[in-house]
mmCIF file of C-alpha atoms in Angstrom:
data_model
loop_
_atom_site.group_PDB
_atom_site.id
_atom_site.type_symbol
_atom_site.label_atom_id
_atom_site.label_comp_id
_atom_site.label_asym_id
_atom_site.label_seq_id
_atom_site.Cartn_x
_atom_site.Cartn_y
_atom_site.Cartn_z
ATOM 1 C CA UNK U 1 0.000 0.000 0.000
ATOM 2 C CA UNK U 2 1.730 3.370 -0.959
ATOM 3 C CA UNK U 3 1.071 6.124 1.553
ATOM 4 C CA UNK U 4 -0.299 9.306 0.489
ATOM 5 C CA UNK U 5 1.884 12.451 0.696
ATOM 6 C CA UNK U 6 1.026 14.777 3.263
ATOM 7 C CA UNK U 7 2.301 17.481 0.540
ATOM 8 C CA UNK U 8 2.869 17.024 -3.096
ATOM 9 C CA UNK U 9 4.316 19.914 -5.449
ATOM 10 C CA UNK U 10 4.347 19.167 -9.187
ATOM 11 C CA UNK U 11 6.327 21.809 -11.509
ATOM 12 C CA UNK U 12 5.065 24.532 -9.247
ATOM 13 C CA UNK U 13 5.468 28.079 -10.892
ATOM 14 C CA UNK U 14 5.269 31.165 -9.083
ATOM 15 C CA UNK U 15 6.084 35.023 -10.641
ATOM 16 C CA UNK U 16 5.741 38.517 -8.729
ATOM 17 C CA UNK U 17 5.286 40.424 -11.878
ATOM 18 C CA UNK U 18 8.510 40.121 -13.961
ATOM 19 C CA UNK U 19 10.311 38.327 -11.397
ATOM 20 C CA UNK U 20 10.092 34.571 -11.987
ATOM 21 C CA UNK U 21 10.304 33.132 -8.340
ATOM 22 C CA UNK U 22 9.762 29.635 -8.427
ATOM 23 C CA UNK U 23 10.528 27.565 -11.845
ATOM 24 C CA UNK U 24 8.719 24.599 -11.797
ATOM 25 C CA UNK U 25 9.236 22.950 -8.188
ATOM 26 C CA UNK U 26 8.730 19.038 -8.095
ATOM 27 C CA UNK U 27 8.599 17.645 -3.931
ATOM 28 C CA UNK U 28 6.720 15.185 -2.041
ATOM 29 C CA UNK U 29 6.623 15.223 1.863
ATOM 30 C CA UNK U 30 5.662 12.315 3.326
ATOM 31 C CA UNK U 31 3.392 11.831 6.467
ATOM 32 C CA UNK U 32 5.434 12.434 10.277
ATOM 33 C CA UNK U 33 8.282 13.692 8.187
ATOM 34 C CA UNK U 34 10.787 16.341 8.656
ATOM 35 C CA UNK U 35 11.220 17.803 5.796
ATOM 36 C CA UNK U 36 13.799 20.764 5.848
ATOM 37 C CA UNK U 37 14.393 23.471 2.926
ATOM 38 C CA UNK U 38 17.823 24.807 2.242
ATOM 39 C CA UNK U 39 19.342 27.532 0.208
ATOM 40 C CA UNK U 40 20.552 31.406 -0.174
ATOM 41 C CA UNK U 41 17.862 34.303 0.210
ATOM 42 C CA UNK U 42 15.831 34.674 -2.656
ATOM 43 C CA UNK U 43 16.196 31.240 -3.387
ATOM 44 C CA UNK U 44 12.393 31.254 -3.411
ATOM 45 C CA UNK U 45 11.987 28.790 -0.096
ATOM 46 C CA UNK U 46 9.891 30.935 1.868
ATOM 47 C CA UNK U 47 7.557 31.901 -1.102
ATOM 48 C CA UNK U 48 7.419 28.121 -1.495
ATOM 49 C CA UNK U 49 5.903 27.506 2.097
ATOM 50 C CA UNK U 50 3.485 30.319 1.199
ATOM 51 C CA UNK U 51 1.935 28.470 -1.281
ATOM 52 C CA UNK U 52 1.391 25.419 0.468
ATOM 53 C CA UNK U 53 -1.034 27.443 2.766
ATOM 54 C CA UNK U 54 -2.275 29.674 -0.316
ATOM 55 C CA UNK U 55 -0.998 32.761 1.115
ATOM 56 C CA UNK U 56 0.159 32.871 -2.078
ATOM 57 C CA UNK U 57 -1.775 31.939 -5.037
ATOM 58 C CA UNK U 58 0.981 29.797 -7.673
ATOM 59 C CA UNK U 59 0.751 30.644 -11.637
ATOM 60 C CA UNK U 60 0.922 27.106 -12.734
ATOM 61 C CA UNK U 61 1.444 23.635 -11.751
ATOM 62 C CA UNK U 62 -0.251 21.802 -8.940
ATOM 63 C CA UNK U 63 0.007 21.685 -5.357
ATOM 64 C CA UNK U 64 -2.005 19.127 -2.625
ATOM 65 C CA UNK U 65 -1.833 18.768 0.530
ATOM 66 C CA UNK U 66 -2.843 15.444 2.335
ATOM 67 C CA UNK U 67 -5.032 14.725 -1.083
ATOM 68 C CA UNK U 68 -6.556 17.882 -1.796
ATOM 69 C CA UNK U 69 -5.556 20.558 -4.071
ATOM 70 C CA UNK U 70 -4.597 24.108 -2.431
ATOM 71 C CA UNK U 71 -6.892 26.787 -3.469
ATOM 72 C CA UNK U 72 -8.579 25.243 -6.320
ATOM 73 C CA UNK U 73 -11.078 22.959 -7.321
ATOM 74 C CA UNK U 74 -10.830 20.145 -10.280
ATOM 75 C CA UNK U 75 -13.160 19.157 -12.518
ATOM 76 C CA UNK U 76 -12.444 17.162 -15.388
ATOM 77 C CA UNK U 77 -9.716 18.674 -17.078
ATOM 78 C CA UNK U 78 -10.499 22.486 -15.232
ATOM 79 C CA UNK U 79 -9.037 24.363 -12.449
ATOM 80 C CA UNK U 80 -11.699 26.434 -10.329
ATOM 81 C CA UNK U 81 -10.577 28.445 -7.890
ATOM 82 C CA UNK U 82 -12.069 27.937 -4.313
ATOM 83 C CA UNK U 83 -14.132 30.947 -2.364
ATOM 84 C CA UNK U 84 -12.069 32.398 0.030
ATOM 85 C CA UNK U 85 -14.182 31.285 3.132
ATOM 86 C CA UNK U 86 -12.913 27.289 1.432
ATOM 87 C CA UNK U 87 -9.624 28.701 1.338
ATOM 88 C CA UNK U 88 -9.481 29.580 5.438
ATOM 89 C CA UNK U 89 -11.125 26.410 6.557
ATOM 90 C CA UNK U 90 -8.590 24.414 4.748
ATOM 91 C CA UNK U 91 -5.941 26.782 6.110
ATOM 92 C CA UNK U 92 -6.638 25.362 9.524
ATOM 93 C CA UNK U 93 -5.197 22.726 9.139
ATOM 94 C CA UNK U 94 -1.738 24.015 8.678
ATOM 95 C CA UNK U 95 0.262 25.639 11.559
ATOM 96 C CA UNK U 96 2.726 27.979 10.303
ATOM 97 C CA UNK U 97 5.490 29.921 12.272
ATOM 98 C CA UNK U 98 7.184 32.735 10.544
ATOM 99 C CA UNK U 99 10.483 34.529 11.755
ATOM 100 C CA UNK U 100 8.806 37.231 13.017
ATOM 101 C CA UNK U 101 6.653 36.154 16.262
ATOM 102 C CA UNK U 102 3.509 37.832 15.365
ATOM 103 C CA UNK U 103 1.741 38.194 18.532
ATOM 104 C CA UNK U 104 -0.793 40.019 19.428
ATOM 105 C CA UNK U 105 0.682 42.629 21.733
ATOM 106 C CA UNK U 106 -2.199 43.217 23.572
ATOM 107 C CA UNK U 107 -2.764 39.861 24.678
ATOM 108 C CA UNK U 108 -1.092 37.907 27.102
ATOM 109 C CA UNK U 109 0.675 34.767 26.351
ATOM 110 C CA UNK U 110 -1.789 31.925 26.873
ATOM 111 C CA UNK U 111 -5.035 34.755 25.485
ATOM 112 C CA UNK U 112 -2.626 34.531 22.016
ATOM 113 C CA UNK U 113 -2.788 30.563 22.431
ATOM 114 C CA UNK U 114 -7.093 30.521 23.346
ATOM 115 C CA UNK U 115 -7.892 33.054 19.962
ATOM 116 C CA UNK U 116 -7.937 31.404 16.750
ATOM 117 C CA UNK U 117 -9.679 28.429 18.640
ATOM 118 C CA UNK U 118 -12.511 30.877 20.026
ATOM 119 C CA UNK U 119 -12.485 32.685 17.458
ATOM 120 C CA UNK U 120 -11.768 30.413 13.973
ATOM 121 C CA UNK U 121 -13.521 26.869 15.474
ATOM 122 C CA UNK U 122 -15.890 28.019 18.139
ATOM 123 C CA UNK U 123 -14.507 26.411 21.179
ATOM 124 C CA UNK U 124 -15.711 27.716 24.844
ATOM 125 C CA UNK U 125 -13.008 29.650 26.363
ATOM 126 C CA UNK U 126 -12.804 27.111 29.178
ATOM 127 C CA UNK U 127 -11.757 24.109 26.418
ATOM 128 C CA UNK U 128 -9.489 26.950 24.748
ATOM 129 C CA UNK U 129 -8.167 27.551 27.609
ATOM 130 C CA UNK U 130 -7.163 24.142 29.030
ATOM 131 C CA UNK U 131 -5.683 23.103 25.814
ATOM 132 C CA UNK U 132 -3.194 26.549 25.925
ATOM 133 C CA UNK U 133 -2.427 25.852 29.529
ATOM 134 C CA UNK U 134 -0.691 22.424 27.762
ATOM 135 C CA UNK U 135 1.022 23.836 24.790
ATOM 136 C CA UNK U 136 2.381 26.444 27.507
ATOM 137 C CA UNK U 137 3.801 23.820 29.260
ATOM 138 C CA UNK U 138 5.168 22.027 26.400
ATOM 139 C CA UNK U 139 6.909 24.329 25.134
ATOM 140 C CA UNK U 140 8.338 24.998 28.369
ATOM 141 C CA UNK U 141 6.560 28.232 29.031
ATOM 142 C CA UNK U 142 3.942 27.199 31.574
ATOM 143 C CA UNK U 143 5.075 30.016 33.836
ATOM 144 C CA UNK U 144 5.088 32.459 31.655
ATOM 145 C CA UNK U 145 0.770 32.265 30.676
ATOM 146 C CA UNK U 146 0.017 35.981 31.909
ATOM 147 C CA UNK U 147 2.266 37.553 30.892
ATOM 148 C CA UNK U 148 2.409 39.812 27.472
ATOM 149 C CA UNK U 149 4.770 39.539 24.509
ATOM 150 C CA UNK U 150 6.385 42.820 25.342
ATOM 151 C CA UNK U 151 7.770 41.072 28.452
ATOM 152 C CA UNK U 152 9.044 38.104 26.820
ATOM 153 C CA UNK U 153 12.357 37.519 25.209
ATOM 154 C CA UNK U 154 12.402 36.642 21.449
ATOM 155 C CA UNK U 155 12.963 33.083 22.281
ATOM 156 C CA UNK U 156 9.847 33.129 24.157
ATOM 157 C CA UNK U 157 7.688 34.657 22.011
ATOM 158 C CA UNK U 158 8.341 32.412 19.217
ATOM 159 C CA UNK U 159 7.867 29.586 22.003
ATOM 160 C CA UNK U 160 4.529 30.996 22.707
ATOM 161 C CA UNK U 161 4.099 31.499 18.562
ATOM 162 C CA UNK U 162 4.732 27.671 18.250
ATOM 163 C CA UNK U 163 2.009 26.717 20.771
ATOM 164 C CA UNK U 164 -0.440 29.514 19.070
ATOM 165 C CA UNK U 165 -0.125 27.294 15.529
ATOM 166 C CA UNK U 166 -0.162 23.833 17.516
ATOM 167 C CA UNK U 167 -3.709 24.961 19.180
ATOM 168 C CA UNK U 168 -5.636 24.476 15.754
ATOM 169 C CA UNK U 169 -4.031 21.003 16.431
ATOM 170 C CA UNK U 170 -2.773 20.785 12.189
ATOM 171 C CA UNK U 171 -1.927 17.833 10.584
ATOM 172 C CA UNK U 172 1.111 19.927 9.096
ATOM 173 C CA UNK U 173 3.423 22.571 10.514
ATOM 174 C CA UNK U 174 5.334 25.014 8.497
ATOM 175 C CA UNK U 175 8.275 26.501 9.828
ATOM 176 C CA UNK U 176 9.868 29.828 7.978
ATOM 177 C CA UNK U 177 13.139 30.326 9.363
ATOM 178 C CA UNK U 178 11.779 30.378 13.042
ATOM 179 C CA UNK U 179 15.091 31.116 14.633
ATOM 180 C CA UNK U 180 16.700 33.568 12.515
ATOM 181 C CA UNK U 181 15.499 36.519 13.873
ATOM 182 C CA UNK U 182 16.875 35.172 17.803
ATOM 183 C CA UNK U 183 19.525 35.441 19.618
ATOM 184 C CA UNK U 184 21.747 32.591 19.123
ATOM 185 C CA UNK U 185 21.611 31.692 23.066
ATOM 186 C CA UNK U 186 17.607 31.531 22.860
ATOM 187 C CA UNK U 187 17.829 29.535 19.434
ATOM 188 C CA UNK U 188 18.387 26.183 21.284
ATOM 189 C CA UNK U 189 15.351 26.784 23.334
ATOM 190 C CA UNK U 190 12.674 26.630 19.970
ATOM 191 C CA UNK U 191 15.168 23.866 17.894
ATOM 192 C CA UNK U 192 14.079 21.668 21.171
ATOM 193 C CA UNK U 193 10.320 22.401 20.776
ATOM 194 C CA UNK U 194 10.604 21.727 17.234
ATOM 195 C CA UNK U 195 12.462 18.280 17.952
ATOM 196 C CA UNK U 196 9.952 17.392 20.290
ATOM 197 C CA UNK U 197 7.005 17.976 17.633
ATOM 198 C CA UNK U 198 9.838 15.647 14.963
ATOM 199 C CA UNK U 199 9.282 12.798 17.464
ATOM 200 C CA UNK U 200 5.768 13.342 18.440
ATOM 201 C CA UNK U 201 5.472 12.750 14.191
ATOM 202 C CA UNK U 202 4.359 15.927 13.127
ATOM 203 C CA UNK U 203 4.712 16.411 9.928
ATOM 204 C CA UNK U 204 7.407 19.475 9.226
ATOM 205 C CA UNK U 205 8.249 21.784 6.487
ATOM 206 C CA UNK U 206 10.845 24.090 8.066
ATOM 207 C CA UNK U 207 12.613 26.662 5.911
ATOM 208 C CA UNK U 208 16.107 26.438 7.715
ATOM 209 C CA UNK U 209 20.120 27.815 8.108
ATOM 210 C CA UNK U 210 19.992 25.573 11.301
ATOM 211 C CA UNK U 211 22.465 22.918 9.023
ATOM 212 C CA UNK U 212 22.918 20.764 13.061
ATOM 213 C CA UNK U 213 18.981 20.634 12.980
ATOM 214 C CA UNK U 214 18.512 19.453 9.544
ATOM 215 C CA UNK U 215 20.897 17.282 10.310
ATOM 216 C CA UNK U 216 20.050 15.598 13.245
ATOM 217 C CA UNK U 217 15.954 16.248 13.181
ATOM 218 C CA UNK U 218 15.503 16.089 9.380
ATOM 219 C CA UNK U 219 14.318 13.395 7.250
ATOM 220 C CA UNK U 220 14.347 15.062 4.022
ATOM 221 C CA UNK U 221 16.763 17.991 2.291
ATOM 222 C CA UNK U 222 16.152 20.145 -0.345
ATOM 223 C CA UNK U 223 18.902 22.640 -1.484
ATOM 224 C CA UNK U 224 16.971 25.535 -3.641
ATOM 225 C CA UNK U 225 18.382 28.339 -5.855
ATOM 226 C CA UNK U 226 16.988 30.521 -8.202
ATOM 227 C CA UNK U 227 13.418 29.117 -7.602
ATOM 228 C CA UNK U 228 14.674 25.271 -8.457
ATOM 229 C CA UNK U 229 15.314 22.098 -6.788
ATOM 230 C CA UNK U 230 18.910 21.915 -7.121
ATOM 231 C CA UNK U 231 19.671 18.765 -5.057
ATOM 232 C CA UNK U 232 17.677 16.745 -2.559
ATOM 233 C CA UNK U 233 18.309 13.917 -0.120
ATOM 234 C CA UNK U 234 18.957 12.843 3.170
ATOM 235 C CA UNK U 235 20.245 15.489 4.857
ATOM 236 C CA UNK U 236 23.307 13.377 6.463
ATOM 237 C CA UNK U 237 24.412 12.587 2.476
ATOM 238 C CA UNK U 238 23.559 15.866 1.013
ATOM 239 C CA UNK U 239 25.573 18.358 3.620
ATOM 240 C CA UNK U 240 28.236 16.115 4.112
ATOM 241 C CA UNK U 241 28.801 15.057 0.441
ATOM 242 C CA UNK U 242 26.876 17.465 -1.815
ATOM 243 C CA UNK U 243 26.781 16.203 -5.437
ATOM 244 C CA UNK U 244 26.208 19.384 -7.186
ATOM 245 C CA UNK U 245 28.450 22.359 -7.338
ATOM 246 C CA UNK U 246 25.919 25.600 -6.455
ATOM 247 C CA UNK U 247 25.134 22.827 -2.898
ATOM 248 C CA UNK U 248 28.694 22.623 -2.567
ATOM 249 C CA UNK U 249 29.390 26.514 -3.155
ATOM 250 C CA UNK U 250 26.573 27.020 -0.784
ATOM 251 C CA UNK U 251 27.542 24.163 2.151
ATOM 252 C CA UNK U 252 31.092 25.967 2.233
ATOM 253 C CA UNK U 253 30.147 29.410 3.531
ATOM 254 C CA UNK U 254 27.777 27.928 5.873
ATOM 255 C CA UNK U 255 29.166 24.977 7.475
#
């Protein structure tokens, strides 16, 4: 029996005007995988991840996630493009964390956790609540429930980000560059939150220059540049014996 991909990308195209960003992209992730995404800026990763929850709409090709298309409709050989109140309730089930924590400011820690829940699925505040009180704690941050992002280090608020995204319990969890706006002393701190989700089996996307995480925690590398696949493989093979030269141009001023 072949298991379905939790995300399949087939010669994905994406332009911002003139500006050709992504040049036919071909990738499967598989189910409880960690799949981690490699390359320079502008390499067209984190537009990539953007499509996958149709924050971005993509100019040709096809993209599903766990069976379904993203943002359109087929029938027979036609494309139709879903409403944009389909779009959001497929959305929920994808957690994404971008490098920049996002929080709502005037909320405290575990009130940023209880929203979309409330808010996106209905739940009573005392359910909403419970559930935060647990991501809290898992992500180490149990003590830290009342108090507001402004009082939090980075570190903490993209803790607190994490269990915001893990409260519309997804089935998949994308990950733009979560530590690269931190601190390297509080980067250690979310890499073990995100290791914890790798062997819980959430399935991962995670747009990375964390080269020790995708090594240890990933599954699944892909080097990207100029909006293509360049190389992909285990991440153990690919950064310690990259076949192509741009991955080997590339490993050398980051390793």
């Amino acid at each position: 029996m072949t298991v379905q991909p939790m995300v399949k990308a087939e010669a994905v195209h994406k332009s911002f005007g003139l500006a050709h960003i992504l040049k036919g992209i071909e990738l499967e992730v598989a189910p409880r995988e960690v799949f981690c995404l490699v390359g320079p800026s502008g390499s067209g990763k984190s537009t990539f991840l953007r499509c996958i929850n149709h924050l971005e709409q993509i100019n040709a090709g096809r993209l599903w996630v766990d069976g379904e298309l993203v943002g359109y409709r087929q029938k027979g050989d036609k494309l139709y493009e879903l409403k944009d109140s389909e779009v959001a309730a497929k959305r929920r089930d994808i957690g994404m964390v971008f490098q920049r924590f996002n929080l709502f400011p005037h909320m405290t820690a575990i009130e940023n956790v209880m929203e979309a829940p409330m808010q996106v699925k209905g739940e009573s505040k005392a359910t909403a609540r419970a559930r935060a009180e647990r991501l809290l704690d898992r992500v180490g941050l149990a003590d830290k429930a009342a108090n507001y992002p402004s009082q939090l280090s980075g570190g903490q608020q993209q803790r607190v980000a994490i269990a915001r995204a893990l409260a519309m319990e997804p089935k998949l969890m994308l990950f733009d560059e979560p530590t690269s706006a931190l601190d390297p002393e509080l980067v250690g701190d979310v890499l073990d939150v995100m290791r914890g989700l790798a062997e819980d089996g959430m399935t991962m996307i995670v747009v990375t220059h964390e080269m020790g995480f995708a090594r240890e925690v990933g599954d699944a590398l892909v080097f990207m540049d100029d909006g293509i696949v360049v190389e992909a493989g285990n991440p153990r093979d690919v950064l310690s014996n990259p076949q192509h030269e741009r991955t080997k141009a590339f490993l050398s001023k980051v390793l």
